[in-house]
Short mmCIF file of C-alpha atoms in Angstrom, two decimals:
data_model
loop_
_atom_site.label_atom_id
_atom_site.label_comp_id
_atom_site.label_asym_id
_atom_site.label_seq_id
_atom_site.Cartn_x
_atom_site.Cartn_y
_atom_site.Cartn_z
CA UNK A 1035 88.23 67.79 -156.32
CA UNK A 1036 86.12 70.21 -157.20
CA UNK A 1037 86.81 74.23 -155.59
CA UNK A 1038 85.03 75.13 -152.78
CA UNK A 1039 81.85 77.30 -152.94
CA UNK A 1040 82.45 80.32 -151.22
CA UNK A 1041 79.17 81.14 -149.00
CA UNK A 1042 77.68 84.55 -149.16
CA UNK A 1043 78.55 86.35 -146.04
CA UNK A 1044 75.72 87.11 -143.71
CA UNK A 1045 75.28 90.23 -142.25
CA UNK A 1046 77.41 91.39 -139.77
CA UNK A 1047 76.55 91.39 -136.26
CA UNK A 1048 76.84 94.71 -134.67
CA UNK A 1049 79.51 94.59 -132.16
CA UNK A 1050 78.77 95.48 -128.58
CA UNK A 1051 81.33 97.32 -126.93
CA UNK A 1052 82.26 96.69 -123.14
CA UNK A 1053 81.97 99.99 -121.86
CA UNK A 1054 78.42 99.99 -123.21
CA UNK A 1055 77.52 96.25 -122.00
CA UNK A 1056 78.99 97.34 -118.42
CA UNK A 1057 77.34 100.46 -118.06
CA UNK A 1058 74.13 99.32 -119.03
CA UNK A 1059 74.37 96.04 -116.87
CA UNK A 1060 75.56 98.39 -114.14
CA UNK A 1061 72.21 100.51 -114.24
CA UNK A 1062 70.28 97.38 -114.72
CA UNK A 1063 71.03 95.78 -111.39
CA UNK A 1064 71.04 99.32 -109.64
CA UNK A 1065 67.69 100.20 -111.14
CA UNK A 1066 66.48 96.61 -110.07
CA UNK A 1067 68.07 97.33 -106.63
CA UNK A 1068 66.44 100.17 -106.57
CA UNK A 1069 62.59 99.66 -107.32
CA UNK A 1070 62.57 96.91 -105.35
CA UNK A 1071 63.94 99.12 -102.19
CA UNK A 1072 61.39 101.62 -103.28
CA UNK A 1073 58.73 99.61 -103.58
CA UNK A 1074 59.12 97.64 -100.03
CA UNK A 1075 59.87 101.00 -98.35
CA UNK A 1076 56.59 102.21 -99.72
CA UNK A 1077 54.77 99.28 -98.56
CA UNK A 1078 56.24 99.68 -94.93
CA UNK A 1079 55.50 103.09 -94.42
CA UNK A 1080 51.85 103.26 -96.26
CA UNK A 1081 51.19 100.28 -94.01
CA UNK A 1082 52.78 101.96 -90.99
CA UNK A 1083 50.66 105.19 -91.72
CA UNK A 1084 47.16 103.34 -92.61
CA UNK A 1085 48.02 101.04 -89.04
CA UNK A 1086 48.82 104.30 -87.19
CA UNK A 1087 45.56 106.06 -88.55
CA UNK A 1088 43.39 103.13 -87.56
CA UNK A 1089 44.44 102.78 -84.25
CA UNK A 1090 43.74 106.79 -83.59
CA UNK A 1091 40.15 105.87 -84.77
CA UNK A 1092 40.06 102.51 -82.82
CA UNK A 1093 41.01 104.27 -79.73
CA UNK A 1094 38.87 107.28 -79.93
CA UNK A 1095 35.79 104.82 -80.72
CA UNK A 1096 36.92 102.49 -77.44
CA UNK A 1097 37.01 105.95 -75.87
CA UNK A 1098 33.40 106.96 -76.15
CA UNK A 1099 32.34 103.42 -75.90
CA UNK A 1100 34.19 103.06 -72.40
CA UNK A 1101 32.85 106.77 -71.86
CA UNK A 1102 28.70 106.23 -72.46
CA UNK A 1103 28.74 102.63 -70.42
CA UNK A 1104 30.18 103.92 -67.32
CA UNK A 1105 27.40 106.53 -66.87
CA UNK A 1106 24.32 107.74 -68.22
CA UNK A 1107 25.01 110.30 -71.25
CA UNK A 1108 23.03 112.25 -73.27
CA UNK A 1109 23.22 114.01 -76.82
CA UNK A 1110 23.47 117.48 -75.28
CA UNK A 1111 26.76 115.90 -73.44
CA UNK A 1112 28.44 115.66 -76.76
CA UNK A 1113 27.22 118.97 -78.67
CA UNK A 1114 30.13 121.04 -79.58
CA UNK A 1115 28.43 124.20 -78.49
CA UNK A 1116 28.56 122.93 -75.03
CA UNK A 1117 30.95 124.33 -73.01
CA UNK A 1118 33.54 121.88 -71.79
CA UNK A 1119 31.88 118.95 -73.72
CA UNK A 1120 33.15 115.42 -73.00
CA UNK A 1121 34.62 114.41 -76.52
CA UNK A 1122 37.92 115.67 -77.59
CA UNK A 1123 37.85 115.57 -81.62
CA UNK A 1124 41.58 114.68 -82.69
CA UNK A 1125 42.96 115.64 -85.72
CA UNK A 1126 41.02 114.96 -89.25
CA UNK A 1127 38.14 113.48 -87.00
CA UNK A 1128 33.95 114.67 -87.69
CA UNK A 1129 31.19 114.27 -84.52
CA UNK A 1130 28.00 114.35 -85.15
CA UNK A 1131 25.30 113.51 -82.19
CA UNK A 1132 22.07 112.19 -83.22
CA UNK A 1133 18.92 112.37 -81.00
CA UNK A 1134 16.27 109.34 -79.82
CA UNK A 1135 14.99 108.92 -83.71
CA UNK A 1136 18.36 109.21 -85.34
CA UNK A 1137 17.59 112.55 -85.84
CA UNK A 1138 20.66 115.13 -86.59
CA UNK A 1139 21.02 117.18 -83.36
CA UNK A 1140 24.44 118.39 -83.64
CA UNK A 1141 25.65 118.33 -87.22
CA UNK A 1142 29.42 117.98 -88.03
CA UNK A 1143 31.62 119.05 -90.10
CA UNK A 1144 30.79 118.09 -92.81
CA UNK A 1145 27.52 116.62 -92.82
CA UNK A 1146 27.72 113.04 -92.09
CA UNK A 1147 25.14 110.67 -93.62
CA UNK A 1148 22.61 108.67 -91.80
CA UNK A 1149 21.59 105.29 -92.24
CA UNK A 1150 19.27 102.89 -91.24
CA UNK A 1151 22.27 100.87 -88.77
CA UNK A 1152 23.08 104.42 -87.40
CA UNK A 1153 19.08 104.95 -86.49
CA UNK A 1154 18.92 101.30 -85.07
CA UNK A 1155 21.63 102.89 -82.54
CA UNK A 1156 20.24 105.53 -81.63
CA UNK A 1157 17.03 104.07 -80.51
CA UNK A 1158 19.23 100.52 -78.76
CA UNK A 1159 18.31 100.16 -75.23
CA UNK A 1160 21.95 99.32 -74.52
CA UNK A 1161 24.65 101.71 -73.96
CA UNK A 1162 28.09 101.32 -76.22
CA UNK A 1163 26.87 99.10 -79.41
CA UNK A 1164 28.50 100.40 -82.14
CA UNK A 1165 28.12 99.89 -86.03
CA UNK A 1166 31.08 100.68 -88.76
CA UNK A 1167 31.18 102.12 -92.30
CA UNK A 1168 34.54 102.16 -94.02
CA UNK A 1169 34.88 104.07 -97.70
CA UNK A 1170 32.12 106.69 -97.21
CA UNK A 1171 32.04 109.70 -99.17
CA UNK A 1172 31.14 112.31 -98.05
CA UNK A 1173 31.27 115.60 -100.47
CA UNK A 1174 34.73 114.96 -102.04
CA UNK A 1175 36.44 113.10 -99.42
CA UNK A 1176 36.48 109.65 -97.71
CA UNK A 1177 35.42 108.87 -94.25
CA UNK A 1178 35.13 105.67 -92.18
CA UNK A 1179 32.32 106.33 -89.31
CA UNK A 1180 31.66 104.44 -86.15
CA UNK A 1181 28.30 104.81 -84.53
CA UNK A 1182 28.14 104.53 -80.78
CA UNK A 1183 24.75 103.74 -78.96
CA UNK A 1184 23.97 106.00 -76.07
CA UNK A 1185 21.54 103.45 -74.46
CA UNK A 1186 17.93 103.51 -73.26
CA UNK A 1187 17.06 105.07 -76.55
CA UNK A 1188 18.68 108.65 -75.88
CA UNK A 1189 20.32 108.87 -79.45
CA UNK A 1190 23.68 107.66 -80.74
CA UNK A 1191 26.91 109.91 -81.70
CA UNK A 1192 28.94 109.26 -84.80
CA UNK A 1193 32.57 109.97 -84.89
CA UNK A 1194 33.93 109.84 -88.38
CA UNK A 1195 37.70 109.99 -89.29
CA UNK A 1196 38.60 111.41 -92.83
CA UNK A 1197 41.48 109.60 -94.60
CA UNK A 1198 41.35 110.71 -98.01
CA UNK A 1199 44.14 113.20 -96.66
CA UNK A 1200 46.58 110.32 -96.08
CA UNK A 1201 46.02 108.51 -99.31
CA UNK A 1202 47.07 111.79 -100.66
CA UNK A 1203 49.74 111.96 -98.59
CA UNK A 1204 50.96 108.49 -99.82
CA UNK A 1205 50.29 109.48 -103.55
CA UNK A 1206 52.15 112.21 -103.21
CA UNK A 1207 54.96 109.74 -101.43
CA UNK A 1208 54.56 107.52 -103.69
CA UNK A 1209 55.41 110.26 -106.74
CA UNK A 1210 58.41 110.99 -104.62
CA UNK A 1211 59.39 107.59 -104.37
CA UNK A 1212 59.68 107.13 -108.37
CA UNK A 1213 60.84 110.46 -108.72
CA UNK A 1214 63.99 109.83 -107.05
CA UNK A 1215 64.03 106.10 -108.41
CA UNK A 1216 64.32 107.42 -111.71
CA UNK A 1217 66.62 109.58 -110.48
CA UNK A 1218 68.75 107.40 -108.59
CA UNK A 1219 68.82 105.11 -112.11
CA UNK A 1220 69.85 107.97 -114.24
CA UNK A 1221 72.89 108.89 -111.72
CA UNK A 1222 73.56 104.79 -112.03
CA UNK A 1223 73.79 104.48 -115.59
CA UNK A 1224 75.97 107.89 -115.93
CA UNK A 1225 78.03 106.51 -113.48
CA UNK A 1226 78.08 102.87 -114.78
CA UNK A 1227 79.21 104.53 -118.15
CA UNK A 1228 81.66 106.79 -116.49
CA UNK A 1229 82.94 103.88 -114.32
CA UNK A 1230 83.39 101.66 -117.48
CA UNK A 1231 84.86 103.90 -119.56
CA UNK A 1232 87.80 104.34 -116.84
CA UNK A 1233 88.22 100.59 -116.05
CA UNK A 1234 87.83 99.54 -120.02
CA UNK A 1235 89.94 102.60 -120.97
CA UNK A 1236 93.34 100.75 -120.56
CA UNK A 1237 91.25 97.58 -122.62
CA UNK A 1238 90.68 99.79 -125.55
CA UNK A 1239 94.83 100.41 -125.24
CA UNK A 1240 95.41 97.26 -124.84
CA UNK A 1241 92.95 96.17 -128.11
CA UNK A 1242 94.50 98.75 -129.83
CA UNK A 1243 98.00 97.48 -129.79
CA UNK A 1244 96.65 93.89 -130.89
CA UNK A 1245 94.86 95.43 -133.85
CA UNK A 1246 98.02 96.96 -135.02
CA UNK A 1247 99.92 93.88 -134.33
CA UNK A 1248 97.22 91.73 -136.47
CA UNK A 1249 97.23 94.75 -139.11
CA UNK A 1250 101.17 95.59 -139.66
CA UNK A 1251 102.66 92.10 -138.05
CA UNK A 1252 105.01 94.15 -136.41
CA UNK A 1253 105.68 92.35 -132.91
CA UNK A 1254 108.25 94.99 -131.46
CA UNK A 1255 105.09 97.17 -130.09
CA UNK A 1256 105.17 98.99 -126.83
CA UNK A 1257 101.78 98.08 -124.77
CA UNK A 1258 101.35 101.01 -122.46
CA UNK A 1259 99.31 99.78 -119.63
CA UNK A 1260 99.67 99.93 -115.75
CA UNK A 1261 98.15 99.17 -112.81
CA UNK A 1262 98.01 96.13 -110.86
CA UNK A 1263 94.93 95.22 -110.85
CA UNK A 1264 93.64 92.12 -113.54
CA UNK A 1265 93.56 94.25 -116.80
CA UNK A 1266 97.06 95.47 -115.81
CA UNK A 1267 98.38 92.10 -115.11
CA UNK A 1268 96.89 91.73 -118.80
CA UNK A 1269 99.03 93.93 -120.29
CA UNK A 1270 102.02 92.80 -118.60
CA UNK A 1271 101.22 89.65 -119.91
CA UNK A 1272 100.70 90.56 -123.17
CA UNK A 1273 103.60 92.73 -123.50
CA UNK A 1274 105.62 89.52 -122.14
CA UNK A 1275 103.62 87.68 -124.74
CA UNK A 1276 104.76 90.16 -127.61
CA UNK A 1277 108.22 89.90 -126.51
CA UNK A 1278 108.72 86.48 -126.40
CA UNK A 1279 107.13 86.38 -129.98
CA UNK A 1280 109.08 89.02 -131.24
CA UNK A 1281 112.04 86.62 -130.02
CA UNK A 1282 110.79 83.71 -131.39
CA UNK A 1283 110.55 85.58 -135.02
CA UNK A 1284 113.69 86.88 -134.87
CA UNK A 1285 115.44 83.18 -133.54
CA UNK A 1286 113.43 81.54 -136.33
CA UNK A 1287 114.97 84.24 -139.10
CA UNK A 1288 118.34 83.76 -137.74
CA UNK A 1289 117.99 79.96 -137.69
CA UNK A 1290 116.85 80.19 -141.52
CA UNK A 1291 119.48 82.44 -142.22
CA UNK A 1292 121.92 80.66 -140.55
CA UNK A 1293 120.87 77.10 -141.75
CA UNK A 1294 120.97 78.24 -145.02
CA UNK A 1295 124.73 79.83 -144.93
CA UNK A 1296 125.43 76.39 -143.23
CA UNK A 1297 123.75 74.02 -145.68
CA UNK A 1298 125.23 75.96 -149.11
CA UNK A 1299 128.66 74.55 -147.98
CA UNK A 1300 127.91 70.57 -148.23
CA UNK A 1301 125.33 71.04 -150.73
CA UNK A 1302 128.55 73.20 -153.19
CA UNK A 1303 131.00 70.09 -151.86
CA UNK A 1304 128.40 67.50 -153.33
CA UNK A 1305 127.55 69.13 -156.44
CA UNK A 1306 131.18 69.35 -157.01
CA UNK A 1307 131.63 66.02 -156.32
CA UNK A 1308 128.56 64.87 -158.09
CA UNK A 1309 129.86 66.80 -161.16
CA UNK A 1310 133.13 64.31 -161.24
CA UNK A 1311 130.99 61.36 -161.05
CA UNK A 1312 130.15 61.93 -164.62
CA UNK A 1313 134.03 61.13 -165.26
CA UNK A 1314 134.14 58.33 -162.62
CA UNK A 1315 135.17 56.17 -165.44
CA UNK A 1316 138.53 58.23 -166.17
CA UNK A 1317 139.68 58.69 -162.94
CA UNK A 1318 142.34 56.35 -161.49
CA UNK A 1319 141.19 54.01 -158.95
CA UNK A 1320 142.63 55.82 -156.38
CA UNK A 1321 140.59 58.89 -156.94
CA UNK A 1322 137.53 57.25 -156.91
CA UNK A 1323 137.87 55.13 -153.72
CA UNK A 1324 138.58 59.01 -152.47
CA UNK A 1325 135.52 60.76 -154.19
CA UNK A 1326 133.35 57.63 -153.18
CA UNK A 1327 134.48 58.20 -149.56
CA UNK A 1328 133.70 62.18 -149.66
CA UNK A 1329 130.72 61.93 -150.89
CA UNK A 1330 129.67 59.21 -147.77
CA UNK A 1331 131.19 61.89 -145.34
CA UNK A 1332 129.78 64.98 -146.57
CA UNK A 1333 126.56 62.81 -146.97
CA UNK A 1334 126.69 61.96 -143.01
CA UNK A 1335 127.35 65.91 -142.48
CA UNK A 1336 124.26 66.65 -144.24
CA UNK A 1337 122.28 64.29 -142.68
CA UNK A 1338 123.67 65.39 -138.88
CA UNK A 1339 123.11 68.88 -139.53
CA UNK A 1340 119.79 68.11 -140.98
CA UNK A 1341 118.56 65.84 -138.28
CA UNK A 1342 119.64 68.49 -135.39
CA UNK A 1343 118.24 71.46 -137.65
CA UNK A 1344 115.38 69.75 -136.99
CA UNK A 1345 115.71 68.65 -133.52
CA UNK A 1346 116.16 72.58 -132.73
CA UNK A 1347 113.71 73.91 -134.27
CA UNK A 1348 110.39 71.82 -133.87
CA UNK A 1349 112.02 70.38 -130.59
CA UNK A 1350 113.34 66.76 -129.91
CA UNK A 1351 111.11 65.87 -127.25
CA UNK A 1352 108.27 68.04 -126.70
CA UNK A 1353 105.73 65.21 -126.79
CA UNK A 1354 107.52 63.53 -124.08
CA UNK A 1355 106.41 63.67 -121.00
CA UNK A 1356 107.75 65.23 -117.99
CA UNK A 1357 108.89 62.61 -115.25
CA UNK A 1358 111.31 61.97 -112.32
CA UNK A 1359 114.65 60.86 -114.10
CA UNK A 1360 117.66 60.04 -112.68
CA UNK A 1361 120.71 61.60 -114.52
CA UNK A 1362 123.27 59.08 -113.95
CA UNK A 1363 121.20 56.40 -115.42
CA UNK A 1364 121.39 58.50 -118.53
CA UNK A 1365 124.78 59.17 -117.97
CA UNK A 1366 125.29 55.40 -117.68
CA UNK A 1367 123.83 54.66 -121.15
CA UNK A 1368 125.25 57.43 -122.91
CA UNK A 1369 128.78 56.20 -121.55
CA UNK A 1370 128.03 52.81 -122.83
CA UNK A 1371 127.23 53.60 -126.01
CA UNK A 1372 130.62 56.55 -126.22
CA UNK A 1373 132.82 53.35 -125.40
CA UNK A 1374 131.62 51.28 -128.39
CA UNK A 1375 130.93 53.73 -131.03
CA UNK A 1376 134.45 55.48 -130.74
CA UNK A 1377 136.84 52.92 -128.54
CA UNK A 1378 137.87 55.53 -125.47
CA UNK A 1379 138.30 54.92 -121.95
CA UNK A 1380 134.96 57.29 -120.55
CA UNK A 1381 134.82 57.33 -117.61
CA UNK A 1382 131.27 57.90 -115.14
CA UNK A 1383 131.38 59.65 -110.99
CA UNK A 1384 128.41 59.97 -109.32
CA UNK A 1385 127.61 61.86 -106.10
CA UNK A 1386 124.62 62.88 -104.18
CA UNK A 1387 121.00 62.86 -105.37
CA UNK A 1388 120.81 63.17 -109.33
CA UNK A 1389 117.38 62.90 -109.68
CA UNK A 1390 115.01 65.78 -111.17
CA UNK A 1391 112.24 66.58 -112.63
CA UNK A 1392 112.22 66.54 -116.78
CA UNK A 1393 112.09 64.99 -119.99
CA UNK A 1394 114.46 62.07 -120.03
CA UNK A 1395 115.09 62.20 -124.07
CA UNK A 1396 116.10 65.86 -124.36
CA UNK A 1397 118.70 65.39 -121.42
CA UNK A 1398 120.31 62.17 -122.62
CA UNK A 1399 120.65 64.17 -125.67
CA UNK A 1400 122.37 67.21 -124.15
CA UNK A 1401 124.99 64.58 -121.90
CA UNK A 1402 125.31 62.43 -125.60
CA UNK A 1403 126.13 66.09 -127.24
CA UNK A 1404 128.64 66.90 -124.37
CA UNK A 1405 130.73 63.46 -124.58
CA UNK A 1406 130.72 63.35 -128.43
CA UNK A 1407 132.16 67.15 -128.23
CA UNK A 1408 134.74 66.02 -125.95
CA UNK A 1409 135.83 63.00 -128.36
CA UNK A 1410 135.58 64.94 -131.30
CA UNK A 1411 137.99 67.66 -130.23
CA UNK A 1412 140.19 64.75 -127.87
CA UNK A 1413 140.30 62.30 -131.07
CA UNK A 1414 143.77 61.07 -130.46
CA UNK A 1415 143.77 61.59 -126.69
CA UNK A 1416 144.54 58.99 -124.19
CA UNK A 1417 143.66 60.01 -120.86
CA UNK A 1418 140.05 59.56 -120.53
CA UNK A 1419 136.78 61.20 -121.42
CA UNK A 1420 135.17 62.22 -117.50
CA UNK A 1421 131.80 62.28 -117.04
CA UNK A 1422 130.44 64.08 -113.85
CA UNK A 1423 127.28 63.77 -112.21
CA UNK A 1424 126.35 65.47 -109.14
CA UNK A 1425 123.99 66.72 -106.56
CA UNK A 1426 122.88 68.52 -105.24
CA UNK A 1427 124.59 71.71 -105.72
CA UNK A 1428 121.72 73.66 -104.27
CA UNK A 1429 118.55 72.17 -103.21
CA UNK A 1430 116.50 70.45 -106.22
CA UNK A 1431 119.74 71.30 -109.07
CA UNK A 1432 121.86 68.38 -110.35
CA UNK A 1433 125.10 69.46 -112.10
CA UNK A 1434 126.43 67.66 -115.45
CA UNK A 1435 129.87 68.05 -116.24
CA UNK A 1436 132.12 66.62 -118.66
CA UNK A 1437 136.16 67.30 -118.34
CA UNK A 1438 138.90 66.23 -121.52
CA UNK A 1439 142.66 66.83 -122.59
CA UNK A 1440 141.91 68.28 -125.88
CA UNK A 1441 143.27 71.70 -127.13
CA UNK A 1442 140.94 73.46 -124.85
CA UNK A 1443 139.09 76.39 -125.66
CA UNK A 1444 140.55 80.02 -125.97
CA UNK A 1445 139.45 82.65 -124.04
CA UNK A 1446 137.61 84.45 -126.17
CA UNK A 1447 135.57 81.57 -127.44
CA UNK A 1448 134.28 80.34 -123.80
CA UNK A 1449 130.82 83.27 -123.99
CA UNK A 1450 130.54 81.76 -127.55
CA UNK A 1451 130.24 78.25 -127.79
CA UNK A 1452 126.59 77.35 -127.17
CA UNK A 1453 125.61 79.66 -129.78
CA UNK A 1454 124.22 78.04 -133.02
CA UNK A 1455 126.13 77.31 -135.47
CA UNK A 1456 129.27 79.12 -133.91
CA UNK A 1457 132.46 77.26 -134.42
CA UNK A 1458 136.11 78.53 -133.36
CA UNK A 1459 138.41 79.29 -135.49
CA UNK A 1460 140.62 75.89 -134.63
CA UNK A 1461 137.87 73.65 -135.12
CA UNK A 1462 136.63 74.60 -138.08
CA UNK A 1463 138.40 71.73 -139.46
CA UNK A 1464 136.65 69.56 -137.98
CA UNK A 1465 133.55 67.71 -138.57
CA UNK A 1466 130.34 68.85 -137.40
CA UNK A 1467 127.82 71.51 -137.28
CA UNK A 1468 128.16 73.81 -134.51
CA UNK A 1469 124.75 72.84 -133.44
CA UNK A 1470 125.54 70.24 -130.58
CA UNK A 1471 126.38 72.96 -127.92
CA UNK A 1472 123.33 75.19 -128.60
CA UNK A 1473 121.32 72.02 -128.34
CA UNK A 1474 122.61 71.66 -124.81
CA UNK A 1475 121.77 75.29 -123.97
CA UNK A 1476 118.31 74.79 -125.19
CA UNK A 1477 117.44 71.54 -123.00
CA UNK A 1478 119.50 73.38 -120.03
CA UNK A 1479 117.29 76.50 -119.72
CA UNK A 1480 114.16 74.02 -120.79
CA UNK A 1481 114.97 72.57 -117.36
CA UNK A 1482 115.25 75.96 -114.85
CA UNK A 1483 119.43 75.63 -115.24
CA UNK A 1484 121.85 77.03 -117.38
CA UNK A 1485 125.17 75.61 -119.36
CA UNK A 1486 129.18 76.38 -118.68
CA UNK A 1487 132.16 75.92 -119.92
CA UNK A 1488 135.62 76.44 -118.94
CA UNK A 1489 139.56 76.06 -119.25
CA UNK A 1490 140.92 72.48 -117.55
CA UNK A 1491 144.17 72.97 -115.93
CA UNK A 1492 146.42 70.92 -117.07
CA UNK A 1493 145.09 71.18 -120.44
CA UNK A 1494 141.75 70.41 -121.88
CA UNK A 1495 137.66 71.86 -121.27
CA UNK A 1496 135.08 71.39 -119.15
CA UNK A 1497 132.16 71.63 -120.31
CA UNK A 1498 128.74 71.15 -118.69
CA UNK A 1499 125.02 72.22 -117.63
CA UNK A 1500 123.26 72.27 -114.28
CA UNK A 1501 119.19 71.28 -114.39
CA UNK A 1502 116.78 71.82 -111.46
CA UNK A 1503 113.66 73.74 -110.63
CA UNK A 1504 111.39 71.63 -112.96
CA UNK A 1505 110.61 72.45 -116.45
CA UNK A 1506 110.32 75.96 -117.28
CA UNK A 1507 106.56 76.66 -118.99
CA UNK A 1508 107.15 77.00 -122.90
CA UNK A 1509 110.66 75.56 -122.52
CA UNK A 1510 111.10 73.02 -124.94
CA UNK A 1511 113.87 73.11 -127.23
CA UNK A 1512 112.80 74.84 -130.41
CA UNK A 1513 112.74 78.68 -131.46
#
């Protein structure tokens, strides 16, 4: 096969960072929030000024209407250099009084114009008729004029209402109004950035530390974060995380290290051993049925310490499923099979409810582990190999134990025993690895419970594990 073409990297994409994302999402949706509570308050009160304006004018023009049909009224009634004169001019409001021809009698302020409609008024024979003009300019502002008929052809009067004042006023409003929008976005987004940078502060420590984990592959690093909010919880987590990698590194060296101080012994025996079969032909019968029958044992030892290497370090059963099991089942066929393989009475008592939660291959291995480490060290032993099963001990926990009349274990060794490859100093003669134990530790704590092991009296060990609370989360056996 030929190598593989190595593409040409692209360009890099510029990296984003949270605090920047955040704060500008975070003036985004304020400055959103905010034009559109600008622009509808705008809308309401332009509307609720323009409404209020027009009904002033309505009511003034309803006035005079009301005013000329109840009695007879002529132009002099409405000059403003009458005293006492019937109209009252509110604010921003131009009369003017026009005479039987439509023309200008009494001028206002400023001059308003007169056209044709306003003439036809004046001359009308009946008394309130009115005629409208909206958007008239007059000079440099806008009016809207009504023209009310005095009747019988006495004149008309024109009352005119200037409003280019309040579309000022709601210019200038409106100024206002995007003044302190833009203002009120500013504050947002300096606030946004000033928010994210606290909240993504402890983030940055927390990306720190996994930079420097990914650059110097150094797991033993402190995360310093707090709080308990989510990014603290984070940290916990990934300090947790850290830890239990950190553990997992250093039971993976030690298993190496260990395997390999355990392995060089077999491995020296069968070179040796392989080194005479290159003389098999001058040894004495005798010798070779005995080199023939070391190299099968030490063969079997290999292949033992091999198989449970394995077993604890890539786990036995983590593909297995968890299910409800019932431990004396297991303990049934692991009984069974102790009887035929090595000839001794075993004996199986069951109380209570042994059922649990868990992965039935892992614990048949761990009771297996526990009965073959009782006839191992009981070899000769004729009372018989007890096998315990009960439950519940405490609600949910089954407990496993397994009782001989071997030599016991000393005092000393009893804290030791599960660890791997750990062997006292009278067994050592004896075959095995030192791995069955630690096995049993490992599906124990895989199951929420926890091994033990203790002094018979009378002579002999006990030597068990409890299960119960379900499988703990990452607890298969393995490093």
């Amino acid at each position: 096969m030929g190598r593989r073409r190595r593409l040409p990297a692209g360009p890099r994409p510029r990296l984003v960072s949270l605090r920047t994302t955040f704060a500008v999402s975070f003036a985004a949706v304020t400055a959103a929030v905010t034009v559109l509570v600008g622009i509808l308050s705008y809308n309401s009160a332009a509307r609720l000024v323009r409404v209020d304006q027009q009904s002033v004018f309505t009511q003034v023009v309803h006035d005079v209407q009301d005013e000329v049909r109840q009695q007879e009224m002529s132009p002099d009634d409405f000059s403003s250099s009458r005293p006492g004169h019937d109209l009252v001019r509110p604010a921003r409001t131009d009369v003017q009084v026009l005479g039987p021809q439509g023309q200008i009698m009494d001028h206002g302020s400023p001059v308003l114009p007169v056209t044709p409609q306003d003439r036809d008024m004046a001359v009308a024979r009946t008394a309130g008729r009115v005629v409208q003009h909206k958007d008239v300019r007059v000079e440099a502002d806008l009016f809207r004029i009504a023209t009310v008929s005095l009747g019988k052809g006495r004149g008309a009067v024109q009352v005119a209402q200037e409003f280019s004042d309040t579309e000022d006023l709601l210019r200038a409003l409106q100024q206002r109004t995007l003044i302190l929008m833009a203002a009120v976005v500013v504050a947002a987004g300096l606030f946004g950035w000033w928010l994210a940078r606290r909240i993504t502060r402890r983030l940055v420590v927390l990306t720190s530390a996994a930079e420097d984990v990914a650059r110097t592959r150094q797991l033993g690093i402190q995360v310093p974060v707090a709080g308990l909010d989510e990014v603290g919880r984070l940290g916990r987590a990934f300090d947790r995380m850290l830890g239990r990698l950190a553990q997992s590194e250093e039971d993976q060296r030690r298993l190496v290290q260990d395997a390999g101080h355990e392995l060089r012994t077999p491995l020296t025996s069968l070179r040796t051993n392989i080194s005479l079969l290159r003389r098999i032909d001058e040894l004495p019968p005798a010798t070779r049925e005995e080199l023939v029958a070391d190299l099968s044992q030490e063969a079997r030892e290999l292949t033992d310490l091999v198989n449970e290497l394995v077993d604890l370090a890539a786990g036995q059963s983590e593909n297995e499923p968890p299910q409800r099991v019932d431990l004396a089942d297991l303990a049934e066929d692991v009984v069974g099979l102790a009887r035929r393989r090595t000839g001794r009475d075993v004996v199986l008592r069951v109380s209570g409810d042994t059922t649990t939660d868990g992965r039935p291959g892992m614990l048949q291995r761990a009771i297996s582990n526990l009965v073959e480490n009782a006839a191992k060290f009981d070899r000769d032993g004729k009372a018989p190999i007890e096998v315990s099963i009960t439950g519940p001990a405490r609600p949910g926990t089954v407990r496993v134990e397994v009782r001989d009349r071997g030599p016991g274990i000393a005092e000393g060794d009893l804290v030791r025993i599960f660890d791997r490859f750990y062997r006292a100093a009278d067994a050592r003669s004896q075959p095995g690895s030192g791995l069955g134990l630690s096995i049993v530790r490992e599906v124990a704590m895989a199951h929420g419970g926890a091994p033990f092991a203790f002094r018979r009296e009378g002579g002999g060990a006990v030597i068990g594990f409890t299960v119960g609370g379900g499988l703990v989360p990452g607890g298969d056996t393995g490093v």
